[in-house]
Short mmCIF file of C-alpha atoms and ligand atoms in Angstrom, two decimals:
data_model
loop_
_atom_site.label_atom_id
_atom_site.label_comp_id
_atom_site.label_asym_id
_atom_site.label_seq_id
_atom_site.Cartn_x
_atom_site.Cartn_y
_atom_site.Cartn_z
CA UNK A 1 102.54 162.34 40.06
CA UNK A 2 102.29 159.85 43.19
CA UNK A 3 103.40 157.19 41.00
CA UNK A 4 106.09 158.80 39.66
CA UNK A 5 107.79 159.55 43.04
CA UNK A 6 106.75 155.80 43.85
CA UNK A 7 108.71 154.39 40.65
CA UNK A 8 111.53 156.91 41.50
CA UNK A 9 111.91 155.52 44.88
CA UNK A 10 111.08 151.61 43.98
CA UNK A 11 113.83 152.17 41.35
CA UNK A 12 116.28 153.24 43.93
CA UNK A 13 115.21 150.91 46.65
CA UNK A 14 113.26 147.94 45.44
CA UNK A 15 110.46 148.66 48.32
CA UNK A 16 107.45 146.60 46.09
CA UNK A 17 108.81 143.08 46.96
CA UNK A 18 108.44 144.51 50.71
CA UNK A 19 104.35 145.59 50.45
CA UNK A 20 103.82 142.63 48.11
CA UNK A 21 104.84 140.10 50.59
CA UNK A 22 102.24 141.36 53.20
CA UNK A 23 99.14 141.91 50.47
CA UNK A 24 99.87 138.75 48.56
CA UNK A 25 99.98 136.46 51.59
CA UNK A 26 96.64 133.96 51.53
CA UNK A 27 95.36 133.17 54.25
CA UNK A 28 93.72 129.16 54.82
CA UNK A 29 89.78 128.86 53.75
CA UNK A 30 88.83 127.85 57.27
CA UNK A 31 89.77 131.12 58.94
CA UNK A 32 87.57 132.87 55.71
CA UNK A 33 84.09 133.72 57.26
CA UNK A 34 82.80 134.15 53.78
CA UNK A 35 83.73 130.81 53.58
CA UNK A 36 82.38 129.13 57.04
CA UNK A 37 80.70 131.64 59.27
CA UNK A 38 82.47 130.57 62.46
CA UNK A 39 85.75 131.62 61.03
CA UNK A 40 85.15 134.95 62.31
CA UNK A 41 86.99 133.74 65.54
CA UNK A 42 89.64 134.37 63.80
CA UNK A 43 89.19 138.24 63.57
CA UNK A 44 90.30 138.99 67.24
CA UNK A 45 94.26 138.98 66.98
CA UNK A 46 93.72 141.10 64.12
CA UNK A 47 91.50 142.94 65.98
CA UNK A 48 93.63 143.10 69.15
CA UNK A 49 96.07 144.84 66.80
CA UNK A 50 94.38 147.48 65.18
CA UNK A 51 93.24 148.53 68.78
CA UNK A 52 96.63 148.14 69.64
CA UNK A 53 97.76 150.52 67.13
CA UNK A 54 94.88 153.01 68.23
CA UNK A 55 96.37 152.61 71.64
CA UNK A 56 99.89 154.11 70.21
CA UNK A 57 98.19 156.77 68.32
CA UNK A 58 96.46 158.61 70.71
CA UNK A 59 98.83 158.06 73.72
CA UNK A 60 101.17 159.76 71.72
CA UNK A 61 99.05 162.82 71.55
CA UNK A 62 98.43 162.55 74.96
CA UNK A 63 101.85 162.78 75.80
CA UNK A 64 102.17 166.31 74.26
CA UNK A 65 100.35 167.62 76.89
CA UNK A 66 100.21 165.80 80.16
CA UNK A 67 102.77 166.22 82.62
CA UNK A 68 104.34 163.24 84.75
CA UNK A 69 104.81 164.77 88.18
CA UNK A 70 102.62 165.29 91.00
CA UNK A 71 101.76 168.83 90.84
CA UNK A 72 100.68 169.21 87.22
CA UNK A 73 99.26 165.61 86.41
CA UNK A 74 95.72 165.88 87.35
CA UNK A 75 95.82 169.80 85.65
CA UNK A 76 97.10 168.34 82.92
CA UNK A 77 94.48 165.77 82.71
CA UNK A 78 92.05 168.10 83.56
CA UNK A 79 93.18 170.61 80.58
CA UNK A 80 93.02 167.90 78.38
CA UNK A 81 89.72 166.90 79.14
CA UNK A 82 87.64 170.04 79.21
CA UNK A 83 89.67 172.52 76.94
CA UNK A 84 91.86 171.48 74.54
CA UNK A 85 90.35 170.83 71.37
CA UNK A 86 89.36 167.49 71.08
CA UNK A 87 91.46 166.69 73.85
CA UNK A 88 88.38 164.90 75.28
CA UNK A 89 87.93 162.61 71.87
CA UNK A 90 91.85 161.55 72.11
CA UNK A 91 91.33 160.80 76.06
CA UNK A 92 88.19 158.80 75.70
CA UNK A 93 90.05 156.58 72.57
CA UNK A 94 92.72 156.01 75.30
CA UNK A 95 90.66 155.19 77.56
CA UNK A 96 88.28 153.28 76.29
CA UNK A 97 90.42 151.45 73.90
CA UNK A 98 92.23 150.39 76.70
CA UNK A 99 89.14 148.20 77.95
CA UNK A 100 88.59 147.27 74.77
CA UNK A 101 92.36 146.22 74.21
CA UNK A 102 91.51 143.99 77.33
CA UNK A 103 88.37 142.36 75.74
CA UNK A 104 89.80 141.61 72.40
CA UNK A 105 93.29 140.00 73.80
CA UNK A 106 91.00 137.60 75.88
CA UNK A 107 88.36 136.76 73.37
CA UNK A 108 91.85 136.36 70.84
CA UNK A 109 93.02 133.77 73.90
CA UNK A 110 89.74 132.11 74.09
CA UNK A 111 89.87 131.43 70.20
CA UNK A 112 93.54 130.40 70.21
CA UNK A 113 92.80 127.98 73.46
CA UNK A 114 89.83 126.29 72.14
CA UNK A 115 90.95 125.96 68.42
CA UNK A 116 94.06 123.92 70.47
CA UNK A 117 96.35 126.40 68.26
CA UNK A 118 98.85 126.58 71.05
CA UNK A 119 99.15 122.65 70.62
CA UNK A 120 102.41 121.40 68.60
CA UNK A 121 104.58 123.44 66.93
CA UNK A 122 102.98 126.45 68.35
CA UNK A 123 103.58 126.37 71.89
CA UNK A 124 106.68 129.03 71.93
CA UNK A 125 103.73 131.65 70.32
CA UNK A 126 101.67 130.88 73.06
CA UNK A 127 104.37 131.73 75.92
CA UNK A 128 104.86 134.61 73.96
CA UNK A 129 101.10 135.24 73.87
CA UNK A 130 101.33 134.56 78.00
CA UNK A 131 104.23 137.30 77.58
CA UNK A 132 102.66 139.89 76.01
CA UNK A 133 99.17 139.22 77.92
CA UNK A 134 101.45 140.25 80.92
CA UNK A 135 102.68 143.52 79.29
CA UNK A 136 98.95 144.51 78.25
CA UNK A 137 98.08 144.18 82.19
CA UNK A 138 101.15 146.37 83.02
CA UNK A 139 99.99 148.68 80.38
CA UNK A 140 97.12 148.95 81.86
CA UNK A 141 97.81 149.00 85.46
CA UNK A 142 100.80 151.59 84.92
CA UNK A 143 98.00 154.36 82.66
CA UNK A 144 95.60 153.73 85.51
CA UNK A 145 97.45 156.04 87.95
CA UNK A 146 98.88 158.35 85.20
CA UNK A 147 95.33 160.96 85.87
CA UNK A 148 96.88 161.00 89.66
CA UNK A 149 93.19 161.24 91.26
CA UNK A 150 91.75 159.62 94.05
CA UNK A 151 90.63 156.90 91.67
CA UNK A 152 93.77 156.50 90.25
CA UNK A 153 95.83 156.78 93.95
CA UNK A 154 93.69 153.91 95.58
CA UNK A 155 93.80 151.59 92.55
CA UNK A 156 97.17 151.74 92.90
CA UNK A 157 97.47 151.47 96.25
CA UNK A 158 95.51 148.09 96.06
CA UNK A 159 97.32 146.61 93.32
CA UNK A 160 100.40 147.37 95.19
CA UNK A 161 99.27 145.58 97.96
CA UNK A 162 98.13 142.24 96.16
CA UNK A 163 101.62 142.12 94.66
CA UNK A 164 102.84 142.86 98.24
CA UNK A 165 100.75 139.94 99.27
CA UNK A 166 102.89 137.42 96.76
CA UNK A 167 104.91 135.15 99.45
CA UNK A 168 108.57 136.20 100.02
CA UNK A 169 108.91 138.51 97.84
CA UNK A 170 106.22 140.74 97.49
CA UNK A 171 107.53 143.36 99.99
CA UNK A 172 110.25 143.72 97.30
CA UNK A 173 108.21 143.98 94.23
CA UNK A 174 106.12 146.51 96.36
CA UNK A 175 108.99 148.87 96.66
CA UNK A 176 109.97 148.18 93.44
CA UNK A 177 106.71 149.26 91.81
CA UNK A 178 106.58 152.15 94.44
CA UNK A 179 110.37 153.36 93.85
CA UNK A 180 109.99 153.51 98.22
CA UNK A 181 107.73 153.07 100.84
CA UNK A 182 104.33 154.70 99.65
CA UNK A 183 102.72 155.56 96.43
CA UNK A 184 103.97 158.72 96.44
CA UNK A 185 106.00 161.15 93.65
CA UNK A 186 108.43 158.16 92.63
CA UNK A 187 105.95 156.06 91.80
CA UNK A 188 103.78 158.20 89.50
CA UNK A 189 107.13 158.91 87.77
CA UNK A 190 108.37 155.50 87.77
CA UNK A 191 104.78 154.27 85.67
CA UNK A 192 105.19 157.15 83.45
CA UNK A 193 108.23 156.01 82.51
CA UNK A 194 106.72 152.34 82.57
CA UNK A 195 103.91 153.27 80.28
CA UNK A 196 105.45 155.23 77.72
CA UNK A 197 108.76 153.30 77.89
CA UNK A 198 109.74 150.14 79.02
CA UNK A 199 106.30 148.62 78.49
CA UNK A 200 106.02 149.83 74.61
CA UNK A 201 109.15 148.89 74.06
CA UNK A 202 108.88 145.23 75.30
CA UNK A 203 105.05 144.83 73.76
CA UNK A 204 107.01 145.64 69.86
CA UNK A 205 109.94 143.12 70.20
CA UNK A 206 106.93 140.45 71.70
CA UNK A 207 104.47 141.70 69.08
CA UNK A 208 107.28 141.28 66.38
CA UNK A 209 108.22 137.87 67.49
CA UNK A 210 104.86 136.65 67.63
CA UNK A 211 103.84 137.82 64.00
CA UNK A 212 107.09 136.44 62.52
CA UNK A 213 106.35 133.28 63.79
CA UNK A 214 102.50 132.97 62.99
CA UNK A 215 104.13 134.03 59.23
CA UNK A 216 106.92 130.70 59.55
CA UNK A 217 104.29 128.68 60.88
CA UNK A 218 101.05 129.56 59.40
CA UNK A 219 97.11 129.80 60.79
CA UNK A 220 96.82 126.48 62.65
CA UNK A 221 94.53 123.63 61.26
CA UNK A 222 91.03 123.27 61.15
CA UNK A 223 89.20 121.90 63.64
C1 HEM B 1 98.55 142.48 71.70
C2 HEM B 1 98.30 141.19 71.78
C3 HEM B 1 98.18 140.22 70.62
C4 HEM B 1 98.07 140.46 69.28
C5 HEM B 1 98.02 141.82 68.56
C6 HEM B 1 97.99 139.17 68.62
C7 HEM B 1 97.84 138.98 67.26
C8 HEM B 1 97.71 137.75 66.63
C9 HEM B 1 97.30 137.56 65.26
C10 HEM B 1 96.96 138.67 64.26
C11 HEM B 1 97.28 136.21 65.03
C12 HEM B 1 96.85 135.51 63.74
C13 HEM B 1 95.58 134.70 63.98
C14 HEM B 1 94.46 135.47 64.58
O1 HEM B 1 94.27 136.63 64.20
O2 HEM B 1 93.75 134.91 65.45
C15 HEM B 1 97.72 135.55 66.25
C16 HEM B 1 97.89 134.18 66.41
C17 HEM B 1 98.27 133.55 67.59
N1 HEM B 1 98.30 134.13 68.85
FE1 HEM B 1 98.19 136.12 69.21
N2 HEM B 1 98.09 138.17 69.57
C18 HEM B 1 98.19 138.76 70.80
C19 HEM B 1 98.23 138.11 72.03
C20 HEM B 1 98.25 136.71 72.20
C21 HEM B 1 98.12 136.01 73.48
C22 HEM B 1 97.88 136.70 74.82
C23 HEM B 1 98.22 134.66 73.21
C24 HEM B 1 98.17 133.47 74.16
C25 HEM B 1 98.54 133.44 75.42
C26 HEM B 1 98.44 134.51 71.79
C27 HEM B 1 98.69 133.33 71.13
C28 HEM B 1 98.64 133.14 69.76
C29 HEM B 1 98.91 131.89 69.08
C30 HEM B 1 99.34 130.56 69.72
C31 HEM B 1 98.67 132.14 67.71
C32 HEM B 1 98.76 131.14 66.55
C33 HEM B 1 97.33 130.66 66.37
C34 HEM B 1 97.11 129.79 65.16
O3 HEM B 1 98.05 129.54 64.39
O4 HEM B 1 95.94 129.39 65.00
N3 HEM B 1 98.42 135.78 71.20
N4 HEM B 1 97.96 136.53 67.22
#
């Protein structure tokens, strides 16, 4: 039955050259841990992916109940957290795969910095690597106020101020981040909006220019 509808559609729109291209692709014996043990170094961009993709997942659940204003955020939270069902399963994957996002990108950087991989002809991944590390940290500086509790209000308050700190013009990028004066109403509407929006957004054109260029240029050299 499934592979009837399959042929029907493959027939119509020639989709197997597409999967076949991804599960056909080899990848070089060095990054193989079956192969060399240390090649499991290797695992972490995959790795920061498939977090990455959890990420996604259950912020978009998330999202069908929490409420981006000042009044109803923390209820929302709160809702989420102690009655939906299994709200508190979909929070904790957020939130702990957002650590865990953190850990993998930097052990990914470690392995890509010490393998020399951003070395010749490689070195436009890596600013785009330095690119998307940036978005990750907006990611999660942005979700960090989203709960809108004290936690959340003074974190933001000191990363606000560091920024502030930058010479020149961190007074601007302080209002900018604030949408004013204060962390106030604006700003927990302007991360939303940063979180779910702008920040996605960017991390998928990075993300796609980053694997279409590991796929042109192939897993770097061994050692
Ligand atoms: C969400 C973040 C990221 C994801 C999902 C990701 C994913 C990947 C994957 C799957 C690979 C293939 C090799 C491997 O798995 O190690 C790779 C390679 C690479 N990544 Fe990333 N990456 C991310 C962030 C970064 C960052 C922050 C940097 C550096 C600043 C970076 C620089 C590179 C470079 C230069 C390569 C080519 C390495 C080689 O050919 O040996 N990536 N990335």
């Amino acid at each position: 039955m499934l592979r009837a509808i399959y042929d029907w559609v493959d027939e119509r729109l020639d989709i197997t050259p597409i999967w076949r291209d991804v599960a056909d692709h080899e990848v070089p014996e060095h990054v193989n841990p079956a192969h060399h043990f240390s090649a499991f170094i290797y695992c972490f961009g995959g790795l920061t992916f498939f977090v990455v993709v959890i990420q996604i997942l259950s912020g978009m659940f998330l999202a069908l109940y929490y409420v981006p204003d000042i009044v109803n955020a923390h209820p929302s939270v709160s809702y989420l957290q102690n009655e939906l069902a299994m709200g508190a399963i979909v929070r904790g994957m957020h939130h702990w795969g957002a650590s865990v996002a953190i850990v993998m990108l930097f052990l990914h950087t470690l392995r890509v910095f010490f393998t020399g991989s951003y070395k010749h002809p490689r070195e436009f991944n890596w600013i785009v690597g330095m690119l998307i590390f940036l978005v990750m940290i907006g990611l999660g500086f942005t979700g960090y106020l989203l709960p809108w509790d004290n936690k959340a209000y003074f974190a933001t308050k000191v990363g606000v101020e560091i920024a502030a700190s930058v010479p020149f013009v961190g007074k601007y990028i302080a209002t900018f981040l604030q949408g004013g004066d204060i962390v106030g109403a604006v700003t927990l509407e302007r991360f939303f909006a940063l979180h779910v929006f702008f920040l996605p957004a960017l991390l998928f054109m990075l993300l796609a220019v980053h694997f279409i260029l590991i796929r042109r240029q192939g897993i770097s050299g061994p050692l």
